[in-house]
mmCIF file of C-alpha atoms in Angstrom:
data_model
loop_
_atom_site.group_PDB
_atom_site.id
_atom_site.type_symbol
_atom_site.label_atom_id
_atom_site.label_comp_id
_atom_site.label_asym_id
_atom_site.label_seq_id
_atom_site.Cartn_x
_atom_site.Cartn_y
_atom_site.Cartn_z
ATOM 1 C CA MET A 1 0.260 0.270 0.068
ATOM 2 C CA ARG A 2 1.498 2.917 -1.098
ATOM 3 C CA PRO A 3 1.692 5.687 1.534
ATOM 4 C CA THR A 4 -0.236 8.773 1.666
ATOM 5 C CA LEU A 5 0.943 11.783 -0.216
ATOM 6 C CA VAL A 6 0.148 15.369 1.460
ATOM 7 C CA SER A 7 -0.257 18.173 -0.947
ATOM 8 C CA VAL A 8 0.895 21.672 1.277
ATOM 9 C CA ILE A 9 -1.079 24.379 -0.761
ATOM 10 C CA ILE A 10 0.261 27.655 0.243
ATOM 11 C CA PRO A 11 -1.612 31.000 -1.091
ATOM 12 C CA ASN A 12 0.723 33.846 -0.542
ATOM 13 C CA TYR A 13 0.545 37.729 -1.318
ATOM 14 C CA ASN A 14 3.486 39.442 -0.579
ATOM 15 C CA TYR A 15 4.375 37.283 2.173
ATOM 16 C CA ALA A 16 7.638 38.268 1.496
ATOM 17 C CA ARG A 17 8.788 38.669 5.194
ATOM 18 C CA THR A 18 7.195 35.167 6.233
ATOM 19 C CA ILE A 19 7.688 32.866 3.149
ATOM 20 C CA ARG A 20 10.790 31.692 3.758
ATOM 21 C CA GLN A 21 10.463 30.437 7.034
ATOM 22 C CA CYS A 22 7.023 29.185 5.904
ATOM 23 C CA LEU A 23 8.308 26.870 3.668
ATOM 24 C CA THR A 24 11.841 26.188 5.316
ATOM 25 C CA ALA A 25 9.372 24.993 8.077
ATOM 26 C CA VAL A 26 7.478 22.502 5.635
ATOM 27 C CA ALA A 27 10.921 21.361 3.821
ATOM 28 C CA ALA A 28 11.723 20.429 7.526
ATOM 29 C CA GLN A 29 8.414 18.307 8.292
ATOM 30 C CA SER A 30 8.762 14.892 9.968
ATOM 31 C CA TYR A 31 6.223 13.502 7.308
ATOM 32 C CA PRO A 32 7.991 12.569 4.298
ATOM 33 C CA HIS A 33 5.944 12.028 1.606
ATOM 34 C CA ILE A 34 5.067 15.842 0.761
ATOM 35 C CA GLU A 35 4.228 17.994 -2.424
ATOM 36 C CA ILE A 36 4.439 21.927 -2.142
ATOM 37 C CA VAL A 37 1.873 23.834 -4.159
ATOM 38 C CA VAL A 38 2.156 27.312 -3.981
ATOM 39 C CA VAL A 39 -0.437 29.737 -5.033
ATOM 40 C CA ASP A 40 0.882 32.988 -5.553
ATOM 41 C CA ASP A 41 -2.181 35.629 -6.114
ATOM 42 C CA GLY A 42 -0.912 38.555 -8.034
ATOM 43 C CA SER A 43 2.390 39.254 -5.670
ATOM 44 C CA THR A 44 4.125 43.008 -5.971
ATOM 45 C CA ASP A 45 6.988 41.872 -3.896
ATOM 46 C CA GLU A 46 9.691 39.204 -3.720
ATOM 47 C CA SER A 47 7.868 36.538 -2.371
ATOM 48 C CA PRO A 48 7.334 34.552 -5.822
ATOM 49 C CA ARG A 49 11.592 34.549 -6.521
ATOM 50 C CA ILE A 50 11.683 33.506 -2.646
ATOM 51 C CA ALA A 51 9.291 30.437 -3.284
ATOM 52 C CA GLU A 52 11.414 29.513 -6.133
ATOM 53 C CA GLU A 53 14.184 28.865 -3.448
ATOM 54 C CA PHE A 54 12.241 25.933 -2.606
ATOM 55 C CA PRO A 55 11.330 22.527 -4.412
ATOM 56 C CA VAL A 56 7.712 23.860 -4.610
ATOM 57 C CA ARG A 57 5.342 24.203 -7.417
ATOM 58 C CA LEU A 58 4.445 27.735 -8.228
ATOM 59 C CA ILE A 59 1.152 28.678 -9.731
ATOM 60 C CA ARG A 60 0.875 32.709 -10.678
ATOM 61 C CA THR A 61 -2.393 34.203 -10.933
ATOM 62 C CA ALA A 62 -4.163 37.408 -11.108
ATOM 63 C CA ASN A 63 -5.196 38.513 -7.598
ATOM 64 C CA ALA A 64 -8.659 37.028 -7.229
ATOM 65 C CA GLY A 65 -8.416 36.768 -3.329
ATOM 66 C CA VAL A 66 -7.364 33.904 -1.107
ATOM 67 C CA SER A 67 -10.748 31.216 -1.715
ATOM 68 C CA ALA A 68 -9.659 31.608 -5.348
ATOM 69 C CA ALA A 69 -5.862 30.896 -4.718
ATOM 70 C CA ARG A 70 -6.623 27.738 -2.685
ATOM 71 C CA ASN A 71 -8.885 26.512 -5.178
ATOM 72 C CA THR A 72 -6.140 26.831 -7.826
ATOM 73 C CA GLY A 73 -3.908 25.242 -5.619
ATOM 74 C CA VAL A 74 -6.523 21.746 -5.281
ATOM 75 C CA ARG A 75 -6.875 21.939 -8.822
ATOM 76 C CA HIS A 76 -2.650 21.749 -9.118
ATOM 77 C CA SER A 77 -1.837 18.991 -6.576
ATOM 78 C CA THR A 78 -2.265 15.441 -6.698
ATOM 79 C CA GLY A 79 -1.902 14.323 -3.132
ATOM 80 C CA ASP A 80 -4.920 12.694 -1.126
ATOM 81 C CA VAL A 81 -5.123 14.781 1.712
ATOM 82 C CA LEU A 82 -4.734 18.345 1.553
ATOM 83 C CA PHE A 83 -3.220 20.685 3.757
ATOM 84 C CA PHE A 84 -3.327 24.319 3.518
ATOM 85 C CA LEU A 85 -1.335 26.562 5.187
ATOM 86 C CA ASP A 86 -0.752 30.505 5.353
ATOM 87 C CA SER A 87 2.430 32.100 3.704
ATOM 88 C CA ASP A 88 2.681 33.699 7.576
ATOM 89 C CA ILE A 89 2.875 30.048 9.144
ATOM 90 C CA ALA A 90 5.750 27.756 10.135
ATOM 91 C CA LEU A 91 5.001 24.546 11.392
ATOM 92 C CA ARG A 92 6.542 22.640 13.446
ATOM 93 C CA PRO A 93 8.019 19.765 12.785
ATOM 94 C CA ASP A 94 5.479 17.112 13.401
ATOM 95 C CA ALA A 95 2.360 19.093 11.957
ATOM 96 C CA VAL A 96 1.641 16.989 8.860
ATOM 97 C CA ARG A 97 2.466 13.847 10.760
ATOM 98 C CA ARG A 98 -0.047 14.751 13.360
ATOM 99 C CA ALA A 99 -2.627 15.615 10.743
ATOM 100 C CA VAL A 100 -2.307 12.550 9.146
ATOM 101 C CA ASP A 101 -2.677 10.313 11.809
ATOM 102 C CA VAL A 102 -5.781 12.146 12.788
ATOM 103 C CA LEU A 103 -7.408 12.285 9.481
ATOM 104 C CA GLU A 104 -6.366 8.231 9.189
ATOM 105 C CA SER A 105 -8.019 7.325 12.252
ATOM 106 C CA ASP A 106 -11.715 8.105 11.514
ATOM 107 C CA PRO A 107 -13.195 8.151 8.301
ATOM 108 C CA ARG A 108 -15.695 10.463 9.023
ATOM 109 C CA ILE A 109 -13.321 13.487 9.873
ATOM 110 C CA GLY A 110 -13.549 15.678 6.826
ATOM 111 C CA PHE A 111 -11.268 18.252 8.369
ATOM 112 C CA VAL A 112 -8.666 18.686 11.002
ATOM 113 C CA CYS A 113 -7.572 22.461 12.159
ATOM 114 C CA GLY A 114 -4.206 23.239 13.938
ATOM 115 C CA ILE A 115 -3.710 26.268 16.255
ATOM 116 C CA TYR A 116 -1.416 29.018 16.669
ATOM 117 C CA ASP A 117 1.148 29.131 19.026
ATOM 118 C CA SER A 118 1.710 31.153 22.041
ATOM 119 C CA VAL A 119 4.790 32.482 20.620
ATOM 120 C CA PRO A 120 4.865 35.062 17.733
ATOM 121 C CA LEU A 121 6.694 34.299 14.445
ATOM 122 C CA ILE A 122 8.133 37.507 14.808
ATOM 123 C CA ASP A 123 7.641 39.385 17.698
ATOM 124 C CA ASP A 124 6.309 43.188 16.841
ATOM 125 C CA GLY A 125 5.696 43.943 20.234
ATOM 126 C CA ALA A 126 2.685 43.894 22.593
ATOM 127 C CA VAL A 127 -0.225 44.217 20.471
ATOM 128 C CA GLU A 128 0.838 41.427 18.661
ATOM 129 C CA ARG A 129 1.410 39.470 21.560
ATOM 130 C CA TYR A 130 -1.628 39.843 22.622
ATOM 131 C CA LYS A 131 -3.435 38.768 19.495
ATOM 132 C CA VAL A 132 -1.496 35.887 19.287
ATOM 133 C CA LEU A 133 -1.830 35.113 23.165
ATOM 134 C CA HIS A 134 -5.764 35.133 22.454
ATOM 135 C CA GLY A 135 -5.421 33.326 18.970
ATOM 136 C CA HIS A 136 -3.830 30.411 20.760
ATOM 137 C CA TYR A 137 -6.123 30.353 24.455
ATOM 138 C CA TRP A 138 -9.961 30.560 22.212
ATOM 139 C CA ARG A 139 -8.299 27.716 19.540
ATOM 140 C CA ARG A 140 -7.273 25.523 22.542
ATOM 141 C CA ARG A 141 -10.602 26.384 24.325
ATOM 142 C CA THR A 142 -12.811 25.462 21.935
ATOM 143 C CA ALA A 143 -10.582 22.434 20.455
ATOM 144 C CA GLY A 144 -13.087 19.165 19.794
ATOM 145 C CA GLU A 145 -15.422 19.335 17.114
ATOM 146 C CA VAL A 146 -16.399 22.623 15.664
ATOM 147 C CA LYS A 147 -18.462 24.236 13.018
ATOM 148 C CA ALA A 148 -15.284 26.560 11.024
ATOM 149 C CA ALA A 149 -12.270 25.039 8.866
ATOM 150 C CA TYR A 150 -9.791 27.279 9.705
ATOM 151 C CA PHE A 151 -7.901 27.001 6.319
ATOM 152 C CA SER A 152 -4.899 28.649 7.568
ATOM 153 C CA LEU A 153 -3.724 25.799 9.394
ATOM 154 C CA GLY A 154 -5.546 22.778 8.743
ATOM 155 C CA ALA A 155 -5.844 19.407 6.706
ATOM 156 C CA MET A 156 -8.713 17.535 4.478
ATOM 157 C CA PRO A 157 -8.840 14.483 2.737
ATOM 158 C CA ARG A 158 -9.385 15.496 -1.051
ATOM 159 C CA ALA A 159 -12.462 13.327 -1.170
ATOM 160 C CA ALA A 160 -13.877 15.533 1.917
ATOM 161 C CA TYR A 161 -13.128 18.230 -0.220
ATOM 162 C CA ASP A 162 -14.673 17.246 -3.407
ATOM 163 C CA ARG A 163 -18.084 16.172 -1.035
ATOM 164 C CA ALA A 164 -18.095 19.750 0.077
ATOM 165 C CA GLY A 165 -17.176 21.419 -2.957
ATOM 166 C CA PRO A 166 -14.637 24.117 -3.617
ATOM 167 C CA LEU A 167 -14.915 27.513 -1.338
ATOM 168 C CA ASP A 168 -16.844 30.476 -2.458
ATOM 169 C CA GLU A 169 -14.772 32.789 -4.783
ATOM 170 C CA SER A 170 -16.955 35.202 -3.515
ATOM 171 C CA LEU A 171 -15.999 35.291 -0.074
ATOM 172 C CA ARG A 172 -12.461 37.224 0.414
ATOM 173 C CA ASP A 173 -12.940 36.754 4.365
ATOM 174 C CA THR A 174 -15.105 34.792 6.513
ATOM 175 C CA GLU A 175 -14.342 31.762 4.043
ATOM 176 C CA ASP A 176 -13.471 29.403 6.481
ATOM 177 C CA VAL A 177 -16.681 29.854 8.706
ATOM 178 C CA GLU A 178 -18.830 29.468 5.321
ATOM 179 C CA TYR A 179 -16.926 26.376 4.619
ATOM 180 C CA GLY A 180 -16.797 25.134 8.076
ATOM 181 C CA ALA A 181 -20.019 25.079 8.090
ATOM 182 C CA ARG A 182 -21.137 23.405 4.648
ATOM 183 C CA LEU A 183 -18.724 20.672 5.398
ATOM 184 C CA SER A 184 -20.014 20.315 8.833
ATOM 185 C CA ALA A 185 -23.070 18.805 8.063
ATOM 186 C CA VAL A 186 -21.749 16.307 6.043
ATOM 187 C CA SER A 187 -18.434 14.972 7.761
ATOM 188 C CA THR A 188 -16.947 15.689 11.390
ATOM 189 C CA VAL A 189 -14.591 18.602 12.006
ATOM 190 C CA LEU A 190 -11.884 19.043 14.332
ATOM 191 C CA LEU A 191 -10.164 21.368 15.807
ATOM 192 C CA ASP A 192 -6.955 19.590 17.233
ATOM 193 C CA PRO A 193 -4.133 21.464 19.490
ATOM 194 C CA ARG A 194 -1.760 18.848 18.779
ATOM 195 C CA ILE A 195 -0.827 20.444 15.126
ATOM 196 C CA VAL A 196 0.656 23.650 16.065
ATOM 197 C CA GLY A 197 2.333 26.574 13.611
ATOM 198 C CA ARG A 198 3.642 29.925 14.547
ATOM 199 C CA HIS A 199 1.815 33.112 13.120
ATOM 200 C CA ASP A 200 2.902 36.455 12.620
ATOM 201 C CA ASP A 201 -0.027 38.024 13.643
ATOM 202 C CA ASP A 202 -1.060 42.045 13.019
ATOM 203 C CA ASP A 203 1.077 44.519 15.277
ATOM 204 C CA ARG A 204 -1.399 47.234 15.026
ATOM 205 C CA ILE A 205 -4.354 47.996 16.869
ATOM 206 C CA GLY A 206 -6.209 49.895 14.512
ATOM 207 C CA ILE A 207 -5.877 47.205 11.783
ATOM 208 C CA LEU A 208 -6.656 44.513 13.973
ATOM 209 C CA LEU A 209 -9.817 46.452 15.125
ATOM 210 C CA ARG A 210 -10.596 46.772 11.246
ATOM 211 C CA LYS A 211 -10.052 43.171 10.312
ATOM 212 C CA GLN A 212 -12.245 42.381 13.682
ATOM 213 C CA TYR A 213 -15.167 44.857 12.306
ATOM 214 C CA ARG A 214 -15.114 43.815 8.607
ATOM 215 C CA ARG A 215 -15.263 39.886 9.573
ATOM 216 C CA SER A 216 -17.876 39.842 11.921
ATOM 217 C CA VAL A 217 -20.581 42.176 10.301
ATOM 218 C CA PRO A 218 -21.052 39.904 7.969
ATOM 219 C CA LEU A 219 -21.366 36.360 9.987
ATOM 220 C CA VAL A 220 -24.524 37.686 11.134
ATOM 221 C CA ALA A 221 -25.637 36.458 8.256
ATOM 222 C CA LEU A 222 -24.304 33.286 8.852
ATOM 223 C CA PHE A 223 -25.295 32.543 12.169
ATOM 224 C CA GLY A 224 -28.441 33.886 11.634
ATOM 225 C CA ASP A 225 -29.006 31.206 8.438
ATOM 226 C CA ARG A 226 -31.624 28.811 10.783
ATOM 227 C CA ASP A 227 -31.700 26.623 7.525
ATOM 228 C CA ARG A 228 -28.540 25.431 7.439
ATOM 229 C CA ALA A 229 -27.891 22.732 8.755
ATOM 230 C CA GLY A 230 -24.343 23.102 9.517
ATOM 231 C CA ARG A 231 -24.823 26.623 10.916
ATOM 232 C CA PRO A 232 -21.594 27.269 13.752
ATOM 233 C CA GLN A 233 -22.168 27.759 17.087
ATOM 234 C CA LEU A 234 -21.776 30.967 18.856
ATOM 235 C CA SER A 235 -20.003 28.868 21.787
ATOM 236 C CA ASP A 236 -17.240 28.538 18.783
ATOM 237 C CA THR A 237 -16.265 32.180 18.381
ATOM 238 C CA ALA A 238 -13.111 33.639 19.401
ATOM 239 C CA TYR A 239 -14.999 36.883 21.370
ATOM 240 C CA ARG A 240 -17.665 35.541 23.429
ATOM 241 C CA PRO A 241 -21.279 36.187 23.261
ATOM 242 C CA LYS A 242 -21.622 37.057 27.011
ATOM 243 C CA ALA A 243 -18.130 39.203 27.089
ATOM 244 C CA VAL A 244 -19.316 40.791 24.249
ATOM 245 C CA ALA A 245 -22.876 41.782 25.674
ATOM 246 C CA GLY A 246 -21.016 42.655 28.959
ATOM 247 C CA THR A 247 -18.657 44.818 27.703
ATOM 248 C CA GLY A 248 -22.109 46.741 25.953
ATOM 249 C CA LEU A 249 -23.491 47.158 28.981
ATOM 250 C CA ALA A 250 -20.910 48.583 31.013
ATOM 251 C CA LEU A 251 -20.491 51.376 28.076
ATOM 252 C CA ALA A 252 -24.082 51.753 27.633
ATOM 253 C CA GLY A 253 -23.841 52.425 31.591
ATOM 254 C CA LEU A 254 -20.872 54.594 31.004
ATOM 255 C CA ALA A 255 -22.773 56.838 28.156
ATOM 256 C CA ALA A 256 -25.475 56.971 30.620
ATOM 257 C CA ALA A 257 -24.054 57.977 34.195
ATOM 258 C CA PRO A 258 -23.725 61.798 33.225
ATOM 259 C CA LEU A 259 -27.656 61.991 33.013
ATOM 260 C CA TRP A 260 -28.216 58.949 35.329
ATOM 261 C CA PRO A 261 -25.429 58.170 37.733
ATOM 262 C CA VAL A 262 -26.820 55.662 39.803
ATOM 263 C CA ALA A 263 -28.285 53.763 37.277
ATOM 264 C CA GLY A 264 -25.335 54.549 34.830
ATOM 265 C CA ALA A 265 -22.540 53.067 37.759
ATOM 266 C CA VAL A 266 -25.012 49.824 38.317
ATOM 267 C CA ALA A 267 -24.945 48.989 34.405
ATOM 268 C CA ALA A 268 -21.069 49.665 34.241
ATOM 269 C CA THR A 269 -20.504 48.023 37.411
ATOM 270 C CA ALA A 270 -22.729 45.361 36.245
ATOM 271 C CA GLY A 271 -21.664 44.550 32.826
ATOM 272 C CA ALA A 272 -17.571 44.727 33.843
ATOM 273 C CA ALA A 273 -18.343 41.952 36.496
ATOM 274 C CA VAL A 274 -19.748 40.394 33.565
ATOM 275 C CA PHE A 275 -16.815 40.484 31.090
ATOM 276 C CA VAL A 276 -14.363 39.796 33.958
ATOM 277 C CA ALA A 277 -16.379 36.721 34.775
ATOM 278 C CA GLU A 278 -16.858 35.233 31.442
ATOM 279 C CA GLU A 279 -13.127 36.240 30.714
ATOM 280 C CA TRP A 280 -11.811 35.274 33.818
ATOM 281 C CA GLY A 281 -9.623 31.836 32.109
ATOM 282 C CA LEU A 282 -7.993 34.165 29.615
ATOM 283 C CA LEU A 283 -7.176 37.143 32.030
ATOM 284 C CA LYS A 284 -5.381 34.377 34.169
ATOM 285 C CA PHE A 285 -3.809 32.881 31.120
ATOM 286 C CA LEU A 286 -2.324 36.403 29.859
ATOM 287 C CA HIS A 287 -1.224 36.875 33.290
ATOM 288 C CA ALA A 288 0.779 33.729 33.469
ATOM 289 C CA THR A 289 2.415 33.839 29.781
ATOM 290 C CA ALA A 290 2.733 37.702 29.364
ATOM 291 C CA GLY A 291 3.085 38.448 33.167
ATOM 292 C CA GLY A 292 1.521 40.934 35.771
ATOM 293 C CA ARG A 293 2.711 44.053 33.976
ATOM 294 C CA ALA A 294 1.425 43.153 30.836
ATOM 295 C CA LEU A 295 -2.077 42.271 31.799
ATOM 296 C CA PRO A 296 -3.618 46.058 31.635
ATOM 297 C CA LEU A 297 -2.539 46.505 28.317
ATOM 298 C CA MET A 298 -3.405 43.429 27.023
ATOM 299 C CA ALA A 299 -6.665 43.529 28.728
ATOM 300 C CA GLY A 300 -7.286 46.677 27.557
ATOM 301 C CA LEU A 301 -7.007 45.068 24.265
ATOM 302 C CA HIS A 302 -9.285 42.611 24.518
ATOM 303 C CA THR A 303 -11.731 44.707 26.114
ATOM 304 C CA LEU A 304 -11.759 46.802 22.316
ATOM 305 C CA MET A 305 -11.645 43.738 20.461
ATOM 306 C CA THR A 306 -14.843 42.638 22.077
ATOM 307 C CA ALA A 307 -15.972 46.203 21.936
ATOM 308 C CA THR A 308 -15.656 46.310 18.527
ATOM 309 C CA THR A 309 -17.596 42.941 17.856
ATOM 310 C CA GLY A 310 -20.377 43.956 19.758
ATOM 311 C CA VAL A 311 -20.559 46.970 16.882
ATOM 312 C CA ALA A 312 -20.547 44.870 14.398
ATOM 313 C CA ALA A 313 -22.974 42.365 15.366
ATOM 314 C CA LEU A 314 -25.335 45.335 16.134
ATOM 315 C CA VAL A 315 -24.809 46.796 12.847
ATOM 316 C CA GLY A 316 -24.399 43.201 11.171
ATOM 317 C CA ALA A 317 -28.542 42.439 13.003
ATOM 318 C CA VAL A 318 -29.703 46.174 11.381
ATOM 319 C CA ARG A 319 -28.543 44.686 7.964
ATOM 320 C CA TRP A 320 -30.147 41.244 8.823
ATOM 321 C CA THR A 321 -33.583 43.105 9.393
ATOM 322 C CA GLY A 322 -33.464 45.466 6.299
ATOM 323 C CA SER A 323 -31.747 43.917 3.477
ATOM 324 C CA PRO A 324 -32.922 40.294 1.977
ATOM 325 C CA SER A 325 -29.385 40.627 0.032
ATOM 326 C CA PHE A 326 -27.566 40.478 3.206
ATOM 327 C CA ARG A 327 -29.539 37.824 4.461
ATOM 328 C CA ARG A 328 -28.632 35.905 1.382
ATOM 329 C CA ARG A 329 -24.814 36.711 1.486
ATOM 330 C CA TYR A 330 -23.801 33.154 1.958
ATOM 331 C CA SER A 331 -26.146 31.595 -0.492
ATOM 332 C CA ASN A 332 -24.051 31.908 -3.858
ATOM 333 C CA PRO A 333 -22.899 28.541 -5.010
ATOM 334 C CA PRO A 334 -19.506 28.463 -5.014
ATOM 335 C CA ALA A 335 -17.706 29.021 -8.303
ATOM 336 C CA THR A 336 -13.975 28.422 -9.219
ATOM 337 C CA GLY A 337 -12.051 30.238 -12.400
ATOM 338 C CA GLY A 338 -9.553 32.004 -13.101
ATOM 339 C CA ALA A 339 -6.226 31.784 -15.597
ATOM 340 C CA VAL A 340 -3.203 30.603 -14.290
ATOM 341 C CA ALA A 341 0.274 29.876 -15.273
ATOM 342 C CA ASP A 342 2.387 26.770 -13.764
ATOM 343 C CA VAL A 343 6.096 28.091 -13.192
#
């Protein structure tokens, strides 16, 4: 019986900063039966040239987004297992082997996701350290069966991809949550904390807030789609619903305090208590890993991100109420296409 061939599919768009580390880590995997397919999504930096330093199949395309790049990578791969990896992640040496072991242990598993390490790939300061620590923590918290397929670091049998269909190329983000909801209706999706990669995350709070808002608004349409068999669960989200509600109550109390001091103070205190109670595990983790001196800043950053999620959810709810096209956002049939050049 021939060994399972794994196709590591890496979309790339201007990741010259990290793609060498990404490919070096793939080349160092303990699992030997690997082919590497890099799909360059119209980069304008040196990343395609760097990729050519490695034994990869490089596919160049016009910029069409990460979903299209991943679909293109699948079409140009030959492995029985598709291991999707973003070009700003460096895998631990045993990551591919662990993914193969999980998939081969149970034919019902259609996707296994990994988690991010608690240490950034490139440390750019406190904001990035908060984001990486939070990303590590909430993925460990939700480990087990989930409804989202995290394509930044995850693997699936080719047969499962064929059954669920390609990624929706109309989505430039939130594509992983939509695909996981679709796939989980026909097979099991797992989040396994033993499959680990070190991620180079954003290091500016403005970028983090904008990305969180942009991703959270449309997801209301997915969470609200009660006709979808694999609809994701709020318990799987990075920012916990009760913490979001507590933050909103606290902010409303502070806003009301000038007119109604007692009621405002009560609401603000109650909201803060709900937030702390819901995020106590995270706060303890941040204290243990980053230290007491860093905790106030990280707690403040987490509060800002949680508040942004709440604002986005409200905006999404308003759009859900008034816009049929918004409610149908995730109802589009997946489409593939686009010209490619095999280098």
